[in-house]
JSON list of C-alpha atoms and ligand atoms in Angstrom, two decimals:
[
{"chain": "A", "resi": 216, "resn": "MET", "atom": "CA", "xyz": [-114.18, -29.43, -50.10]},
{"chain": "A", "resi": 217, "resn": "ALA", "atom": "CA", "xyz": [-113.80, -33.26, -50.96]},
{"chain": "A", "resi": 218, "resn": "SER", "atom": "CA", "xyz": [-110.20, -33.04, -51.86]},
{"chain": "A", "resi": 219, "resn": "ARG", "atom": "CA", "xyz": [-109.49, -30.45, -49.12]},
{"chain": "A", "resi": 220, "resn": "SER", "atom": "CA", "xyz": [-110.73, -33.32, -46.58]},
{"chain": "A", "resi": 221, "resn": "ALA", "atom": "CA", "xyz": [-109.38, -35.93, -48.57]},
{"chain": "A", "resi": 222, "resn": "LYS", "atom": "CA", "xyz": [-105.64, -34.40, -48.45]},
{"chain": "A", "resi": 223, "resn": "PRO", "atom": "CA", "xyz": [-105.25, -34.48, -44.67]},
{"chain": "A", "resi": 224, "resn": "ALA", "atom": "CA", "xyz": [-106.99, -38.13, -44.75]},
{"chain": "A", "resi": 225, "resn": "ARG", "atom": "CA", "xyz": [-103.96, -39.32, -47.04]},
{"chain": "A", "resi": 226, "resn": "ARG", "atom": "CA", "xyz": [-101.49, -37.43, -45.29]},
{"chain": "A", "resi": 227, "resn": "ASN", "atom": "CA", "xyz": [-102.63, -38.95, -41.95]},
{"chain": "A", "resi": 228, "resn": "ALA", "atom": "CA", "xyz": [-102.92, -42.56, -43.66]},
{"chain": "A", "resi": 229, "resn": "GLY", "atom": "CA", "xyz": [-99.41, -41.82, -45.18]},
{"chain": "A", "resi": 230, "resn": "THR", "atom": "CA", "xyz": [-97.89, -40.85, -41.85]},
{"chain": "A", "resi": 231, "resn": "LYS", "atom": "CA", "xyz": [-99.41, -44.05, -40.09]},
{"chain": "A", "resi": 232, "resn": "VAL", "atom": "CA", "xyz": [-97.87, -46.32, -42.73]},
{"chain": "A", "resi": 233, "resn": "SER", "atom": "CA", "xyz": [-94.59, -44.58, -42.47]},
{"chain": "A", "resi": 234, "resn": "ALA", "atom": "CA", "xyz": [-94.72, -44.79, -38.80]},
{"chain": "A", "resi": 235, "resn": "ALA", "atom": "CA", "xyz": [-95.30, -48.62, -39.07]},
{"chain": "A", "resi": 236, "resn": "ALA", "atom": "CA", "xyz": [-92.55, -49.14, -41.92]},
{"chain": "A", "resi": 237, "resn": "LYS", "atom": "CA", "xyz": [-90.16, -47.21, -39.52]},
{"chain": "A", "resi": 238, "resn": "LYS", "atom": "CA", "xyz": [-91.16, -49.48, -36.63]},
{"chain": "A", "resi": 239, "resn": "ASN", "atom": "CA", "xyz": [-90.79, -52.59, -38.70]},
{"chain": "A", "resi": 240, "resn": "ALA", "atom": "CA", "xyz": [-87.63, -51.47, -40.00]},
{"chain": "A", "resi": 241, "resn": "SER", "atom": "CA", "xyz": [-86.18, -50.71, -36.71]},
{"chain": "A", "resi": 242, "resn": "ALA", "atom": "CA", "xyz": [-87.72, -54.14, -35.37]},
{"chain": "A", "resi": 243, "resn": "LYS", "atom": "CA", "xyz": [-85.82, -55.86, -38.22]},
{"chain": "A", "resi": 244, "resn": "ARG", "atom": "CA", "xyz": [-82.50, -54.16, -37.58]},
{"chain": "A", "resi": 245, "resn": "SER", "atom": "CA", "xyz": [-82.82, -55.08, -33.74]},
{"chain": "A", "resi": 246, "resn": "ALA", "atom": "CA", "xyz": [-83.43, -58.50, -34.84]},
{"chain": "A", "resi": 247, "resn": "ALA", "atom": "CA", "xyz": [-80.43, -58.67, -37.42]},
{"chain": "A", "resi": 248, "resn": "LYS", "atom": "CA", "xyz": [-78.23, -57.07, -34.83]},
{"chain": "A", "resi": 249, "resn": "ARG", "atom": "CA", "xyz": [-79.40, -59.83, -32.18]},
{"chain": "A", "resi": 250, "resn": "ARG", "atom": "CA", "xyz": [-78.65, -62.47, -34.48]},
{"chain": "A", "resi": 251, "resn": "ALA", "atom": "CA", "xyz": [-75.33, -61.05, -35.45]},
{"chain": "A", "resi": 252, "resn": "THR", "atom": "CA", "xyz": [-74.61, -60.85, -31.64]},
{"chain": "A", "resi": 253, "resn": "ALA", "atom": "CA", "xyz": [-75.61, -64.45, -31.10]},
{"chain": "A", "resi": 254, "resn": "ALA", "atom": "CA", "xyz": [-73.68, -65.50, -34.03]},
{"chain": "A", "resi": 255, "resn": "GLN", "atom": "CA", "xyz": [-70.70, -63.72, -32.61]},
{"chain": "A", "resi": 256, "resn": "MET", "atom": "CA", "xyz": [-71.37, -65.21, -29.20]},
{"chain": "A", "resi": 257, "resn": "ASP", "atom": "CA", "xyz": [-71.66, -68.55, -30.39]},
{"chain": "A", "resi": 258, "resn": "GLY", "atom": "CA", "xyz": [-68.59, -68.33, -32.25]},
{"chain": "A", "resi": 259, "resn": "LYS", "atom": "CA", "xyz": [-66.40, -67.13, -29.26]},
{"chain": "A", "resi": 260, "resn": "PRO", "atom": "CA", "xyz": [-63.53, -69.80, -29.86]},
{"chain": "A", "resi": 261, "resn": "LYS", "atom": "CA", "xyz": [-63.19, -68.66, -33.48]},
{"chain": "A", "resi": 262, "resn": "LEU", "atom": "CA", "xyz": [-63.11, -65.23, -32.68]},
{"chain": "A", "resi": 263, "resn": "TYR", "atom": "CA", "xyz": [-60.68, -65.63, -29.98]},
{"chain": "A", "resi": 264, "resn": "ALA", "atom": "CA", "xyz": [-58.54, -67.60, -32.55]},
{"chain": "A", "resi": 265, "resn": "SER", "atom": "CA", "xyz": [-58.80, -64.77, -34.95]},
{"chain": "A", "resi": 266, "resn": "LEU", "atom": "CA", "xyz": [-57.91, -62.29, -32.12]},
{"chain": "A", "resi": 267, "resn": "VAL", "atom": "CA", "xyz": [-54.57, -64.13, -31.39]},
{"chain": "A", "resi": 268, "resn": "VAL", "atom": "CA", "xyz": [-53.58, -63.92, -35.09]},
{"chain": "A", "resi": 269, "resn": "GLN", "atom": "CA", "xyz": [-54.52, -60.16, -35.06]},
{"chain": "A", "resi": 270, "resn": "LEU", "atom": "CA", "xyz": [-52.43, -59.51, -31.93]},
{"chain": "A", "resi": 271, "resn": "LEU", "atom": "CA", "xyz": [-49.48, -61.35, -33.17]},
{"chain": "A", "resi": 272, "resn": "SER", "atom": "CA", "xyz": [-49.81, -59.20, -36.37]},
{"chain": "A", "resi": 273, "resn": "LEU", "atom": "CA", "xyz": [-49.99, -56.15, -34.15]},
{"chain": "A", "resi": 274, "resn": "LEU", "atom": "CA", "xyz": [-47.24, -57.04, -31.72]},
{"chain": "A", "resi": 275, "resn": "LYS", "atom": "CA", "xyz": [-44.61, -58.36, -34.53]},
{"chain": "A", "resi": 276, "resn": "GLY", "atom": "CA", "xyz": [-41.32, -56.22, -34.85]},
{"chain": "A", "resi": 277, "resn": "GLU", "atom": "CA", "xyz": [-42.75, -53.92, -32.11]},
{"chain": "A", "resi": 278, "resn": "HIS", "atom": "CA", "xyz": [-41.45, -54.01, -28.51]},
{"chain": "A", "resi": 279, "resn": "ASP", "atom": "CA", "xyz": [-42.69, -50.75, -26.89]},
{"chain": "A", "resi": 280, "resn": "PHE", "atom": "CA", "xyz": [-44.70, -52.12, -23.84]},
{"chain": "A", "resi": 281, "resn": "ILE", "atom": "CA", "xyz": [-47.23, -49.31, -23.68]},
{"chain": "A", "resi": 282, "resn": "ALA", "atom": "CA", "xyz": [-47.81, -49.10, -27.42]},
{"chain": "A", "resi": 283, "resn": "ASN", "atom": "CA", "xyz": [-48.37, -52.91, -27.48]},
{"chain": "A", "resi": 284, "resn": "ALA", "atom": "CA", "xyz": [-50.70, -52.81, -24.54]},
{"chain": "A", "resi": 285, "resn": "ALA", "atom": "CA", "xyz": [-52.69, -49.95, -25.78]},
{"chain": "A", "resi": 286, "resn": "ASN", "atom": "CA", "xyz": [-53.04, -51.63, -29.37]},
{"chain": "A", "resi": 287, "resn": "MET", "atom": "CA", "xyz": [-54.15, -54.61, -27.60]},
{"chain": "A", "resi": 288, "resn": "SER", "atom": "CA", "xyz": [-56.60, -53.09, -25.68]},
{"chain": "A", "resi": 289, "resn": "ALA", "atom": "CA", "xyz": [-58.04, -51.18, -28.90]},
{"chain": "A", "resi": 290, "resn": "LEU", "atom": "CA", "xyz": [-58.06, -54.75, -30.54]},
{"chain": "A", "resi": 291, "resn": "LEU", "atom": "CA", "xyz": [-60.27, -56.28, -27.68]},
{"chain": "A", "resi": 292, "resn": "PHE", "atom": "CA", "xyz": [-62.64, -53.08, -27.37]},
{"chain": "A", "resi": 293, "resn": "ASN", "atom": "CA", "xyz": [-63.47, -52.98, -31.19]},
{"chain": "A", "resi": 294, "resn": "SER", "atom": "CA", "xyz": [-63.46, -56.55, -31.96]},
{"chain": "A", "resi": 295, "resn": "LEU", "atom": "CA", "xyz": [-65.72, -58.14, -28.82]},
{"chain": "A", "resi": 296, "resn": "PRO", "atom": "CA", "xyz": [-69.27, -57.63, -29.05]},
{"chain": "A", "resi": 297, "resn": "ASN", "atom": "CA", "xyz": [-71.12, -55.65, -25.91]},
{"chain": "A", "resi": 298, "resn": "VAL", "atom": "CA", "xyz": [-67.85, -54.53, -24.47]},
{"chain": "A", "resi": 299, "resn": "ASN", "atom": "CA", "xyz": [-67.92, -51.00, -22.88]},
{"chain": "A", "resi": 300, "resn": "TRP", "atom": "CA", "xyz": [-64.21, -51.05, -21.30]},
{"chain": "A", "resi": 301, "resn": "ALA", "atom": "CA", "xyz": [-61.32, -52.85, -22.07]},
{"chain": "A", "resi": 302, "resn": "GLY", "atom": "CA", "xyz": [-57.84, -52.30, -20.41]},
{"chain": "A", "resi": 303, "resn": "PHE", "atom": "CA", "xyz": [-55.03, -52.95, -18.10]},
{"chain": "A", "resi": 304, "resn": "TYR", "atom": "CA", "xyz": [-54.11, -52.17, -14.52]},
{"chain": "A", "resi": 305, "resn": "PHE", "atom": "CA", "xyz": [-50.40, -52.91, -13.85]},
{"chain": "A", "resi": 306, "resn": "LEU", "atom": "CA", "xyz": [-48.93, -53.87, -10.43]},
{"chain": "A", "resi": 307, "resn": "GLN", "atom": "CA", "xyz": [-46.91, -51.22, -8.81]},
{"chain": "A", "resi": 308, "resn": "GLY", "atom": "CA", "xyz": [-46.01, -52.18, -4.98]},
{"chain": "A", "resi": 309, "resn": "GLU", "atom": "CA", "xyz": [-49.31, -53.07, -3.26]},
{"chain": "A", "resi": 310, "resn": "GLU", "atom": "CA", "xyz": [-51.74, -51.46, -5.76]},
{"chain": "A", "resi": 311, "resn": "LEU", "atom": "CA", "xyz": [-52.77, -51.76, -9.36]},
{"chain": "A", "resi": 312, "resn": "VAL", "atom": "CA", "xyz": [-52.16, -48.62, -11.66]},
{"chain": "A", "resi": 313, "resn": "LEU", "atom": "CA", "xyz": [-54.38, -48.01, -14.77]},
{"chain": "A", "resi": 314, "resn": "GLY", "atom": "CA", "xyz": [-52.64, -48.79, -17.83]},
{"chain": "A", "resi": 315, "resn": "PRO", "atom": "CA", "xyz": [-53.55, -48.42, -21.61]},
{"chain": "A", "resi": 316, "resn": "PHE", "atom": "CA", "xyz": [-57.25, -48.80, -22.06]},
{"chain": "A", "resi": 317, "resn": "GLN", "atom": "CA", "xyz": [-60.23, -47.98, -24.38]},
{"chain": "A", "resi": 318, "resn": "GLY", "atom": "CA", "xyz": [-63.52, -46.80, -22.68]},
{"chain": "A", "resi": 319, "resn": "ASN", "atom": "CA", "xyz": [-64.64, -44.16, -20.52]},
{"chain": "A", "resi": 320, "resn": "PRO", "atom": "CA", "xyz": [-62.00, -42.57, -17.86]},
{"chain": "A", "resi": 321, "resn": "ALA", "atom": "CA", "xyz": [-61.52, -45.24, -15.22]},
{"chain": "A", "resi": 322, "resn": "CYS", "atom": "CA", "xyz": [-60.32, -45.01, -11.49]},
{"chain": "A", "resi": 323, "resn": "VAL", "atom": "CA", "xyz": [-56.40, -44.83, -11.63]},
{"chain": "A", "resi": 324, "resn": "ARG", "atom": "CA", "xyz": [-55.40, -46.75, -8.30]},
{"chain": "A", "resi": 325, "resn": "ILE", "atom": "CA", "xyz": [-56.77, -50.18, -7.23]},
{"chain": "A", "resi": 326, "resn": "PRO", "atom": "CA", "xyz": [-55.37, -51.73, -3.78]},
{"chain": "A", "resi": 327, "resn": "MET", "atom": "CA", "xyz": [-54.83, -55.18, -3.89]},
{"chain": "A", "resi": 328, "resn": "GLY", "atom": "CA", "xyz": [-57.75, -57.05, -2.50]},
{"chain": "A", "resi": 329, "resn": "LYS", "atom": "CA", "xyz": [-59.90, -54.24, -3.38]},
{"chain": "A", "resi": 330, "resn": "GLY", "atom": "CA", "xyz": [-62.86, -54.30, -6.33]},
{"chain": "A", "resi": 331, "resn": "VAL", "atom": "CA", "xyz": [-62.83, -57.09, -8.98]},
{"chain": "A", "resi": 332, "resn": "CYS", "atom": "CA", "xyz": [-59.39, -56.28, -10.15]},
{"chain": "A", "resi": 333, "resn": "GLY", "atom": "CA", "xyz": [-57.76, -56.29, -6.79]},
{"chain": "A", "resi": 334, "resn": "VAL", "atom": "CA", "xyz": [-59.52, -59.65, -5.67]},
{"chain": "A", "resi": 335, "resn": "ALA", "atom": "CA", "xyz": [-58.36, -61.22, -9.06]},
{"chain": "A", "resi": 336, "resn": "ALA", "atom": "CA", "xyz": [-54.68, -60.11, -8.55]},
{"chain": "A", "resi": 337, "resn": "LYS", "atom": "CA", "xyz": [-54.65, -61.12, -4.97]},
{"chain": "A", "resi": 338, "resn": "GLN", "atom": "CA", "xyz": [-56.15, -64.50, -5.63]},
{"chain": "A", "resi": 339, "resn": "CYS", "atom": "CA", "xyz": [-54.14, -64.77, -8.65]},
{"chain": "A", "resi": 340, "resn": "GLU", "atom": "CA", "xyz": [-56.90, -66.23, -10.81]},
{"chain": "A", "resi": 341, "resn": "THR", "atom": "CA", "xyz": [-59.52, -65.05, -13.51]},
{"chain": "A", "resi": 342, "resn": "ILE", "atom": "CA", "xyz": [-62.70, -63.83, -11.89]},
{"chain": "A", "resi": 343, "resn": "ILE", "atom": "CA", "xyz": [-65.95, -63.69, -14.03]},
{"chain": "A", "resi": 344, "resn": "VAL", "atom": "CA", "xyz": [-68.79, -61.36, -12.59]},
{"chain": "A", "resi": 345, "resn": "PRO", "atom": "CA", "xyz": [-72.08, -61.94, -14.04]},
{"chain": "A", "resi": 346, "resn": "ASN", "atom": "CA", "xyz": [-73.81, -59.11, -12.33]},
{"chain": "A", "resi": 347, "resn": "VAL", "atom": "CA", "xyz": [-71.28, -56.34, -10.70]},
{"chain": "A", "resi": 348, "resn": "HIS", "atom": "CA", "xyz": [-74.04, -55.04, -8.77]},
{"chain": "A", "resi": 349, "resn": "GLU", "atom": "CA", "xyz": [-74.19, -58.24, -6.60]},
{"chain": "A", "resi": 350, "resn": "PHE", "atom": "CA", "xyz": [-70.13, -58.40, -6.20]},
{"chain": "A", "resi": 351, "resn": "PRO", "atom": "CA", "xyz": [-69.28, -56.84, -2.66]},
{"chain": "A", "resi": 352, "resn": "GLY", "atom": "CA", "xyz": [-66.80, -54.10, -3.19]},
{"chain": "A", "resi": 353, "resn": "HIS", "atom": "CA", "xyz": [-66.98, -53.96, -6.86]},
{"chain": "A", "resi": 354, "resn": "ILE", "atom": "CA", "xyz": [-65.62, -50.46, -8.15]},
{"chain": "A", "resi": 355, "resn": "ALA", "atom": "CA", "xyz": [-67.72, -48.77, -10.54]},
{"chain": "A", "resi": 356, "resn": "CYS", "atom": "CA", "xyz": [-65.98, -46.82, -13.03]},
{"chain": "A", "resi": 357, "resn": "ASP", "atom": "CA", "xyz": [-68.68, -46.65, -15.63]},
{"chain": "A", "resi": 358, "resn": "VAL", "atom": "CA", "xyz": [-72.25, -46.86, -14.65]},
{"chain": "A", "resi": 359, "resn": "ALA", "atom": "CA", "xyz": [-73.13, -48.76, -17.92]},
{"chain": "A", "resi": 360, "resn": "SER", "atom": "CA", "xyz": [-71.27, -51.70, -16.86]},
{"chain": "A", "resi": 361, "resn": "ASN", "atom": "CA", "xyz": [-73.16, -54.55, -15.55]},
{"chain": "A", "resi": 362, "resn": "SER", "atom": "CA", "xyz": [-70.82, -57.58, -15.84]},
{"chain": "A", "resi": 363, "resn": "GLU", "atom": "CA", "xyz": [-67.15, -57.88, -15.93]},
{"chain": "A", "resi": 364, "resn": "ILE", "atom": "CA", "xyz": [-64.04, -60.33, -16.30]},
{"chain": "A", "resi": 365, "resn": "VAL", "atom": "CA", "xyz": [-60.57, -59.85, -14.90]},
{"chain": "A", "resi": 366, "resn": "VAL", "atom": "CA", "xyz": [-57.64, -61.92, -16.07]},
{"chain": "A", "resi": 367, "resn": "PRO", "atom": "CA", "xyz": [-54.38, -61.77, -13.95]},
{"chain": "A", "resi": 368, "resn": "ILE", "atom": "CA", "xyz": [-51.26, -61.18, -16.13]},
{"chain": "A", "resi": 369, "resn": "PHE", "atom": "CA", "xyz": [-48.27, -63.01, -15.06]},
{"chain": "A", "resi": 370, "resn": "ASP", "atom": "CA", "xyz": [-44.45, -63.40, -16.11]},
{"chain": "A", "resi": 371, "resn": "GLY", "atom": "CA", "xyz": [-43.79, -66.68, -14.80]},
{"chain": "A", "resi": 372, "resn": "GLU", "atom": "CA", "xyz": [-44.78, -66.74, -11.27]},
{"chain": "A", "resi": 373, "resn": "ARG", "atom": "CA", "xyz": [-44.55, -62.74, -10.91]},
{"chain": "A", "resi": 374, "resn": "LEU", "atom": "CA", "xyz": [-47.92, -61.05, -11.44]},
{"chain": "A", "resi": 375, "resn": "LEU", "atom": "CA", "xyz": [-47.60, -58.32, -13.65]},
{"chain": "A", "resi": 376, "resn": "GLY", "atom": "CA", "xyz": [-51.30, -56.78, -13.54]},
{"chain": "A", "resi": 377, "resn": "VAL", "atom": "CA", "xyz": [-54.72, -57.58, -14.71]},
{"chain": "A", "resi": 378, "resn": "LEU", "atom": "CA", "xyz": [-56.42, -57.33, -17.97]},
{"chain": "A", "resi": 379, "resn": "ASP", "atom": "CA", "xyz": [-60.05, -55.93, -17.31]},
{"chain": "A", "resi": 380, "resn": "LEU", "atom": "CA", "xyz": [-63.24, -55.94, -19.54]},
{"chain": "A", "resi": 381, "resn": "ASP", "atom": "CA", "xyz": [-66.58, -54.53, -18.67]},
{"chain": "A", "resi": 382, "resn": "SER", "atom": "CA", "xyz": [-69.90, -55.14, -20.41]},
{"chain": "A", "resi": 383, "resn": "PRO", "atom": "CA", "xyz": [-73.41, -53.34, -20.18]},
{"chain": "A", "resi": 384, "resn": "THR", "atom": "CA", "xyz": [-74.81, -57.07, -21.02]},
{"chain": "A", "resi": 385, "resn": "ILE", "atom": "CA", "xyz": [-75.50, -59.15, -17.36]},
{"chain": "A", "resi": 386, "resn": "GLY", "atom": "CA", "xyz": [-73.76, -62.49, -17.85]},
{"chain": "A", "resi": 387, "resn": "ARG", "atom": "CA", "xyz": [-71.72, -61.31, -20.99]},
{"chain": "A", "resi": 388, "resn": "PHE", "atom": "CA", "xyz": [-68.40, -63.36, -20.02]},
{"chain": "A", "resi": 389, "resn": "ASP", "atom": "CA", "xyz": [-68.13, -67.03, -19.65]},
{"chain": "A", "resi": 390, "resn": "ASP", "atom": "CA", "xyz": [-65.45, -69.69, -19.71]},
{"chain": "A", "resi": 391, "resn": "GLN", "atom": "CA", "xyz": [-64.92, -69.37, -23.35]},
{"chain": "A", "resi": 392, "resn": "ASP", "atom": "CA", "xyz": [-63.98, -65.76, -22.58]},
{"chain": "A", "resi": 393, "resn": "ALA", "atom": "CA", "xyz": [-61.85, -66.62, -19.70]},
{"chain": "A", "resi": 394, "resn": "GLU", "atom": "CA", "xyz": [-59.80, -69.21, -22.03]},
{"chain": "A", "resi": 395, "resn": "GLY", "atom": "CA", "xyz": [-59.74, -66.85, -25.05]},
{"chain": "A", "resi": 396, "resn": "LEU", "atom": "CA", "xyz": [-58.59, -63.73, -22.75]},
{"chain": "A", "resi": 397, "resn": "ASN", "atom": "CA", "xyz": [-55.85, -65.83, -21.12]},
{"chain": "A", "resi": 398, "resn": "GLU", "atom": "CA", "xyz": [-54.50, -67.17, -24.18]},
{"chain": "A", "resi": 399, "resn": "LEU", "atom": "CA", "xyz": [-54.31, -63.51, -25.56]},
{"chain": "A", "resi": 400, "resn": "VAL", "atom": "CA", "xyz": [-52.43, -62.42, -22.47]},
{"chain": "A", "resi": 401, "resn": "THR", "atom": "CA", "xyz": [-49.92, -65.43, -22.79]},
{"chain": "A", "resi": 402, "resn": "VAL", "atom": "CA", "xyz": [-49.29, -64.28, -26.27]},
{"chain": "A", "resi": 403, "resn": "PHE", "atom": "CA", "xyz": [-48.78, -60.67, -24.99]},
{"chain": "A", "resi": 404, "resn": "VAL", "atom": "CA", "xyz": [-46.38, -61.63, -22.23]},
{"chain": "A", "resi": 405, "resn": "ALA", "atom": "CA", "xyz": [-44.51, -64.06, -24.37]},
{"chain": "A", "resi": 406, "resn": "HIS", "atom": "CA", "xyz": [-43.86, -61.54, -26.76]},
{"chain": "A", "resi": 407, "resn": "GLU", "atom": "CA", "xyz": [-42.78, -58.82, -24.04]},
{"chain": "A", "resi": 408, "resn": "GLU", "atom": "CA", "xyz": [-40.53, -61.34, -22.09]},
{"chain": "A", "resi": 409, "resn": "GLY", "atom": "CA", "xyz": [-37.08, -60.41, -21.34]},
{"chain": "A", "resi": 410, "resn": "LEU", "atom": "CA", "xyz": [-37.89, -56.64, -21.62]},
{"chain": "A", "resi": 411, "resn": "GLY", "atom": "CA", "xyz": [-37.35, -56.50, -17.79]},
{"chain": "A", "resi": 412, "resn": "LEU", "atom": "CA", "xyz": [-40.92, -55.47, -17.09]},
{"chain": "B", "resi": 50, "resn": "SME", "atom": "N1", "xyz": [-64.65, -52.49, -11.93]},
{"chain": "B", "resi": 50, "resn": "SME", "atom": "C1", "xyz": [-63.37, -52.72, -11.38]},
{"chain": "B", "resi": 50, "resn": "SME", "atom": "C2", "xyz": [-62.54, -51.16, -11.59]},
{"chain": "B", "resi": 50, "resn": "SME", "atom": "C3", "xyz": [-61.94, -50.99, -12.78]},
{"chain": "B", "resi": 50, "resn": "SME", "atom": "S1", "xyz": [-63.17, -50.39, -13.84]},
{"chain": "B", "resi": 50, "resn": "SME", "atom": "O1", "xyz": [-64.07, -51.34, -14.27]},
{"chain": "B", "resi": 50, "resn": "SME", "atom": "C4", "xyz": [-62.35, -50.00, -15.35]},
{"chain": "B", "resi": 50, "resn": "SME", "atom": "C5", "xyz": [-63.15, -53.20, -10.10]},
{"chain": "B", "resi": 50, "resn": "SME", "atom": "O2", "xyz": [-64.05, -53.49, -9.26]},
{"chain": "B", "resi": 50, "resn": "SME", "atom": "O3", "xyz": [-62.12, -53.78, -9.91]}
]
């Protein structure tokens, strides 16, 4: 009798310890993830400097515009923390048309002046949106997106399109991202210059 009643007691105690251990391990993992993300966020200039080097290496010797834009979007999507969409829209007439990207399928055509992308293109300036739900006319392509940055792309004075990044984290993008992404776009365009884009 004693052993029969002791067994379930031990099992229960074991189950409790195991649940607590799991909770503890999960809390440790979350804390480590938060520290890693914070470290990456603190080191944004370093991260962008490293991305410039990686982008140059990806572009080296290759002048296929679509291939290069595709690789750049993959580089950004996979290297920047807390990003759920990264890609290009290129100007065709009076609208922006979806280019190479990483993330969920997105709306294909954005008229100039519409959405964050259309406003950035029309105003010819980088736009940081800390909370997309507060941006009038924001075009929601992925329900997971909560913040966004859009960087216009120029070849000299000519607007080619925009680079767009989304994040599920409110307030994910700041001036350091704007600076880093503008530098990456400049490297990209300088490489493609003279290709008759
Ligand atoms: N949110 C953008 C649309 C493009 S998706 O984010 C990929 C906008 O408001 O223009």
